[in-house]
XYZ file of C-alpha atoms in Angstrom:
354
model
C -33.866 7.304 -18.168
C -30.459 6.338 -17.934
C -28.949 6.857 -14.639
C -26.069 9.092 -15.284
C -28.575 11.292 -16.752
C -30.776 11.217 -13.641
C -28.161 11.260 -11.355
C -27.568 15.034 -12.576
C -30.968 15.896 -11.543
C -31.383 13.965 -8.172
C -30.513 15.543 -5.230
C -28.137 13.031 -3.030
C -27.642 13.039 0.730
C -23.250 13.783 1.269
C -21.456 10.468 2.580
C -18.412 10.139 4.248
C -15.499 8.050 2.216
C -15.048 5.791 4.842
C -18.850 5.047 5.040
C -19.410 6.068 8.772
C -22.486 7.591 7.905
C -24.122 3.961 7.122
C -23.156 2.571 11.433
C -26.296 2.716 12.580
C -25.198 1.015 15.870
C -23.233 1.742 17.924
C -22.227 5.074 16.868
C -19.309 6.252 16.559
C -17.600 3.387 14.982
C -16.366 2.643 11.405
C -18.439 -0.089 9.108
C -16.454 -3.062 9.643
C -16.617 -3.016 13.839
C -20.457 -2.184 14.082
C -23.025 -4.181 14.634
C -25.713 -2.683 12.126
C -25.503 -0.852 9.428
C -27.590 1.308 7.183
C -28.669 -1.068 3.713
C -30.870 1.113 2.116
C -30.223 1.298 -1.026
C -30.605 4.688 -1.786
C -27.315 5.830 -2.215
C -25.229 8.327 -1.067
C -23.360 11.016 -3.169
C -20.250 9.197 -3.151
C -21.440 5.728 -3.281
C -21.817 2.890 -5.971
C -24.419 0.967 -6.029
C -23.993 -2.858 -7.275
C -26.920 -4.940 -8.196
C -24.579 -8.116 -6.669
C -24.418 -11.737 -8.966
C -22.893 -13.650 -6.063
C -21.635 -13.831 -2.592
C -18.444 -15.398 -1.822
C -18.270 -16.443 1.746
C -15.095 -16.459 3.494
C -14.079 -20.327 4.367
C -13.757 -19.810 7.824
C -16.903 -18.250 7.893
C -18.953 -20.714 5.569
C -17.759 -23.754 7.649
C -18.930 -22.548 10.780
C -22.505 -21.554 9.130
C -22.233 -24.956 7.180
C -21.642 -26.864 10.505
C -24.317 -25.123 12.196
C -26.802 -25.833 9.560
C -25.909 -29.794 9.612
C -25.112 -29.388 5.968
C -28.192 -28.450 4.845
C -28.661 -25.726 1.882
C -31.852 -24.329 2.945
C -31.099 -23.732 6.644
C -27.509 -22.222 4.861
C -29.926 -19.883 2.820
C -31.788 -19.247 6.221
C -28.880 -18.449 8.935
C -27.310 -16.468 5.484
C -30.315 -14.127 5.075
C -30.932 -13.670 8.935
C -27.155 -12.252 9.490
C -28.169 -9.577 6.768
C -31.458 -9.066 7.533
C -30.245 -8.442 11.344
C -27.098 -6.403 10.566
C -27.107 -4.963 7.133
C -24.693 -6.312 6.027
C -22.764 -10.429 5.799
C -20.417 -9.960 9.335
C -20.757 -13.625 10.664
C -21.471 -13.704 14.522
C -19.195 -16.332 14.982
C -16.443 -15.625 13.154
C -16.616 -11.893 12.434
C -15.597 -12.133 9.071
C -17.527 -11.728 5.587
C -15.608 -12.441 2.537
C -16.607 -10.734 -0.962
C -18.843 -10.416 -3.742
C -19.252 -10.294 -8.006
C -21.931 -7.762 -9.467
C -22.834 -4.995 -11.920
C -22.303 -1.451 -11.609
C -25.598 0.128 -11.618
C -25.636 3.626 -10.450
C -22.971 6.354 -9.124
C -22.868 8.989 -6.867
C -21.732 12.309 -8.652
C -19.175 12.866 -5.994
C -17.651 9.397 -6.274
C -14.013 9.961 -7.282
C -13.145 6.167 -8.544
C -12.687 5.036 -11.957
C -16.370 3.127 -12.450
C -18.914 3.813 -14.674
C -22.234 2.226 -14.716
C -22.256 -1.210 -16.439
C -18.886 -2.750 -15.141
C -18.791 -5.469 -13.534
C -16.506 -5.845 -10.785
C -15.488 -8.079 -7.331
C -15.100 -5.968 -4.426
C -12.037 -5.845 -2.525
C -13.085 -5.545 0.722
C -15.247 -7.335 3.090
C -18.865 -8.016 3.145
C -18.491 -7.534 6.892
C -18.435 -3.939 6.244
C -20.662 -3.914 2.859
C -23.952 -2.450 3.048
C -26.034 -5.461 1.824
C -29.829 -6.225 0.401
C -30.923 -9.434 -0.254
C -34.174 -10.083 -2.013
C -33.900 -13.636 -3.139
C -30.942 -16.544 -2.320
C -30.835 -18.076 -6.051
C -28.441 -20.844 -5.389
C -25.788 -21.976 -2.842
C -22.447 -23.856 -3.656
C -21.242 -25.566 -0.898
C -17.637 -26.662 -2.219
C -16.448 -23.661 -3.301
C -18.426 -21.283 -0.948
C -20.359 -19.215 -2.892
C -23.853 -18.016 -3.241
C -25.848 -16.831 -6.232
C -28.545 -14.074 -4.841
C -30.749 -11.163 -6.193
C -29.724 -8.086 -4.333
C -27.999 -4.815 -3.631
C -24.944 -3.388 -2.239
C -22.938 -0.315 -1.658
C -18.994 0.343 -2.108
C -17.803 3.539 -0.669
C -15.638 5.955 -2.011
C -12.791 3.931 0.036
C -13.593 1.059 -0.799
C -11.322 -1.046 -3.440
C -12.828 -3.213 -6.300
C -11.495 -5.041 -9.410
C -13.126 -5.127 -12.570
C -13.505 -8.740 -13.558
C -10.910 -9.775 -15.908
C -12.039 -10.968 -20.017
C -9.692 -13.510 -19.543
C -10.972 -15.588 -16.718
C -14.020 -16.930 -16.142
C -16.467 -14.641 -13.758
C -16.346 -17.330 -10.894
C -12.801 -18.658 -11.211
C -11.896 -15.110 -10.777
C -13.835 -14.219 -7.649
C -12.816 -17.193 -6.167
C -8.956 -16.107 -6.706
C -9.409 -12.698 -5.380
C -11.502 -13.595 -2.200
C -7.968 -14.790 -0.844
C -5.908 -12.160 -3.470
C -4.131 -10.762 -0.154
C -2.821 -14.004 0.906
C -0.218 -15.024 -1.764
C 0.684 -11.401 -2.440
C 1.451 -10.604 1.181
C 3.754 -13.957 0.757
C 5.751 -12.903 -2.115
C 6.263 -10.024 -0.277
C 7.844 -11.581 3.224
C 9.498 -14.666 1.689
C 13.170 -14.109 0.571
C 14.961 -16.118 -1.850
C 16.538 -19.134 0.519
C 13.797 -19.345 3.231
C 12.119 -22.578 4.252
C 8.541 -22.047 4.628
C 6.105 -23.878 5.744
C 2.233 -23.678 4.565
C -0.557 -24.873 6.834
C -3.739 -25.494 4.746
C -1.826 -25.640 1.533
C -4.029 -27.932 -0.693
C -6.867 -25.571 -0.511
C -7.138 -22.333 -2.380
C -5.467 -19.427 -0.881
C -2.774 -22.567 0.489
C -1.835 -23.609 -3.318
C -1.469 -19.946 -4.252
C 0.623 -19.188 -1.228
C 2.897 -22.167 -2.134
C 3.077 -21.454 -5.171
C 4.066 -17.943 -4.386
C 6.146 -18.891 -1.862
C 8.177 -21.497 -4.010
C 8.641 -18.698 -6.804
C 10.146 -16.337 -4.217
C 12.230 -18.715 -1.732
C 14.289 -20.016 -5.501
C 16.146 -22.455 -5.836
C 17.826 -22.433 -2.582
C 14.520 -22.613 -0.463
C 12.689 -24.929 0.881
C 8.400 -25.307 0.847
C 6.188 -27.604 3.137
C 3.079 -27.753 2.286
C 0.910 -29.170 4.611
C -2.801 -30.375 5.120
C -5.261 -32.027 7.587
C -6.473 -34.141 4.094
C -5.056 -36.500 1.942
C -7.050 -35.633 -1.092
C -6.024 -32.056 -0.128
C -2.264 -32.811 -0.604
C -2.730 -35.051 -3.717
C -4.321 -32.138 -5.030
C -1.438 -29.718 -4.251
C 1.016 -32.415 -5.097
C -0.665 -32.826 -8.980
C 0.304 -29.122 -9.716
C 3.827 -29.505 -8.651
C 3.721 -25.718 -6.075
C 5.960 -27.284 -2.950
C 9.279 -29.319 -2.410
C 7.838 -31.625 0.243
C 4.065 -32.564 1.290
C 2.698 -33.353 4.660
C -0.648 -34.755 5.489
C -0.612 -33.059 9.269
C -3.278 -32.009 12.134
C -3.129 -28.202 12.728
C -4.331 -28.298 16.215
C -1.555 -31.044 17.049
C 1.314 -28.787 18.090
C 4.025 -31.260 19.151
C 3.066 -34.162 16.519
C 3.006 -31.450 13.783
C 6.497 -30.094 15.639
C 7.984 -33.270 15.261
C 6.992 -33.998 11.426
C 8.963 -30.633 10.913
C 11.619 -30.924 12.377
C 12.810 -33.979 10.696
C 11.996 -32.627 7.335
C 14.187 -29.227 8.381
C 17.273 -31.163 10.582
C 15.654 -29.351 13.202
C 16.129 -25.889 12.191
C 12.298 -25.448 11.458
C 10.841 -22.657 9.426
C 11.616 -19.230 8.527
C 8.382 -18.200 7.370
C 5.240 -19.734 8.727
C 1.711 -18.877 6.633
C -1.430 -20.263 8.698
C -4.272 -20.251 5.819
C -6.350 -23.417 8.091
C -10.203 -22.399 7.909
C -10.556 -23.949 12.053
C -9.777 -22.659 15.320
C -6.951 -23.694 17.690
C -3.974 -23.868 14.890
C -1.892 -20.852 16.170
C 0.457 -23.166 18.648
C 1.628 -25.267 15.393
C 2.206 -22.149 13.369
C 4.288 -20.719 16.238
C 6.204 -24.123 17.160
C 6.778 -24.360 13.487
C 8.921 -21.262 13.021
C 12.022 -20.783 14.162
C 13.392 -17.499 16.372
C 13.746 -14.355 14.521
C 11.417 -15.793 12.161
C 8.049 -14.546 10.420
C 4.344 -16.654 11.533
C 1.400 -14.755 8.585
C -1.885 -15.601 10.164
C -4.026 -15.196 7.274
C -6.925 -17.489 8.456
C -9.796 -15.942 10.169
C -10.360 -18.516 12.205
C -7.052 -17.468 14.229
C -7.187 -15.972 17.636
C -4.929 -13.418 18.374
C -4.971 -13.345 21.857
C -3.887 -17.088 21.922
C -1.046 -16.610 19.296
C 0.247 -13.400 21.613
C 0.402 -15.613 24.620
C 1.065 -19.100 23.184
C 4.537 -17.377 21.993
C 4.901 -15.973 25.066
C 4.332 -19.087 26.455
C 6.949 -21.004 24.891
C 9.576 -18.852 24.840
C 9.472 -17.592 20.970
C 10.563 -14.430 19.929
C 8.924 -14.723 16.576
C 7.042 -11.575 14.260
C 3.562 -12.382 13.847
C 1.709 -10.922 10.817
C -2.121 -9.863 11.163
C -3.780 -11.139 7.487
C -4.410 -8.206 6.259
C -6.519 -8.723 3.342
C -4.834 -5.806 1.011
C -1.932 -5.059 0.413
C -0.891 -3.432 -2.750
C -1.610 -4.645 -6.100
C -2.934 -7.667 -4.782
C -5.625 -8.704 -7.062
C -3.436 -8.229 -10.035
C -0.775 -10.798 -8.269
C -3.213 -13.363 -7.686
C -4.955 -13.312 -10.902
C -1.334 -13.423 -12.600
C -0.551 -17.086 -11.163
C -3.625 -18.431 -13.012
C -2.097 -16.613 -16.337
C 1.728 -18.092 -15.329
C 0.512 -21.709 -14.959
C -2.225 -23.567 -16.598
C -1.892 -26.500 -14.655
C -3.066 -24.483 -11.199
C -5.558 -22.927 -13.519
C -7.010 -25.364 -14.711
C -7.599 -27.567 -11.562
C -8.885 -24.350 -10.413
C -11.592 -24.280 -12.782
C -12.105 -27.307 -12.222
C -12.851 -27.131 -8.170
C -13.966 -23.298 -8.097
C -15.559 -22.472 -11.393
């Protein structure tokens, strides 16, 4: 029977939008902040279900289950399914992030107020660290570009947002551009036309997109650094033409990173700082990097908040420090559009992602 048929004549249990009804512990908390949630798949009136195609881990969070696995895909697979099979759901313990996943529409609450119908297929928006999740079988895992193919299940709530996979980009190229789809839109939104800004991580993904970004926004007055812990990183970034000047830096050398600055800058350092580094102990160089007055975006997850707050403090900088917010408005559609603006990005993107 087909299932919006049968959904007419099944009675469904009533859901809250913001999916509190799935926190089984501790109570009284939303999704994202409990430990355990409810993953049976038996959905609720205003729920989707998704029979999911693949997982894309968040870097910070693959790197830290890569490096606790040695490297090795089937302890990966193993310390993967145990975090869902514990919690219901991909929140790493570690990191306490998730990332996103690809699938298929397969059935739809009749109180569900989005524009879905069964048979789309679609990324979700939000994180899996707040996603009910099922998995049945780990397919395949993809260790370069973090992702994992499964068989599985998960839920979207009513609140949750979602993009239905473009026809003009390839299924994985595009999930792999919309896992970070916050990150260059939140740039073209605080980068003004004149601003030097500085990227940390800017040969990988979201860090070429940001640079990009930033470089379209900043004009022809501005300035872009784009900087990496990697060589092949930068040579990477460099080949696609998205910054003004290239720096192969450490993140978690404050001073020495300080001092490569502020000779490329006359000393007047950056106006916008965007921290996109997928390891800990990086937010003194993205503060030290920025000048007074200026803007640090800490989109990595890897950041630590309470050491940014005080490391400012610290040094005497009375700097605005963005939270990386993974949405912001029309995000997806930004991110996606750089691919369709320059065919050199998208094609060494398909090339490392797809």
């Amino acid at each position: 029977m087909d299932k919006r048929i049968e959904n007419r004549t099944v009675k469904y249990r009533h859901g809250d939008p913001l999916g509190t009804h799935r926190v089984l512990s501790p109570k009284g908390v939303l999704p994202q902040p409990a430990d355990v949630l409810d993953n049976d798949m038996k959905i609720y009136d205003n729920e989707v279900l998704i029979d999911v195609h693949t997982l894309n881990i968040d870097s910070a969070s693959f790197t830290e289950i890569e490096r606790r696995a040695n490297h090795d895909v089937e302890k990966i697979k193993e310390i993967i399914t145990c975090i869902v099979e514990k919690t219901g759901k991909h929140k790493n313990p570690w990191t306490g992030s998730g990332g996103m996943l690809i699938g298929t529409v397969a059935e739809i609450g009749p109180n569900y107020t989005g524009e879905l119908k069964v048979g789309d297929k679609i990324a979700t928006l939000v994180s899996l660290s707040l996603t009910p999740l099922k998995i049945e079988e780990i397919i395949d895992v993809r260790p370069d570009i973090d992702q994992v193919d499964i068989k599985g299940q998960a839920v979207l709530f009513e609140s949750g947002i979602f993009s239905v996979l473009p026809d003009d980009i390839p299924q994985n190229l595009a999930l792999s551009v919309l896992d970070v789809a916050g990150a260059p839109a939140q740039t073209s939104k605080i980068v003004h036309p004149g601003d030097t800004v500085v990227v940390l991580g800017g040969g990988g993904k979201s860090g070429m997109l940001c640079c990009y970004m930033a470089k379209k926004e900043a004009g022809i007055n501005g300035k872009v650094i784009c900087i990496d812990g990697f060589q092949p990183a930068i040579d990477r970034a460099e080949s696609v033409d998205v910054a003004h000047h290239y720096l192969v830096g450490n993140a978690t050398d404050a001073v020495g990173l300080h001092r490569q600055v502020s000779e490329l800058t006359d000393g007047n350092m950056a106006d916008v700082v965007i921290n996109v580094v997928n390891i800990p102990n990086t937010e003194m160089a993205s503060i030290m990097l920025c000048k007074d007055g200026g803007m640090v975006y800490f989109f990595s997850m890897a950041s630590d908040f309470t050491k940014a707050a005080l490391g400012a403090e610290g040094v005497g900088k009375d700097i605005n420090m963005l939270v990386g917010n993974g949405y912001t408005k029309g995000h997806a559609n930004v991110a996606l559009q750089v691919l369709r603006e320059d065919d050199k990005i998208k094609a060494l993107f398909q090339k490392l992602y797809a």
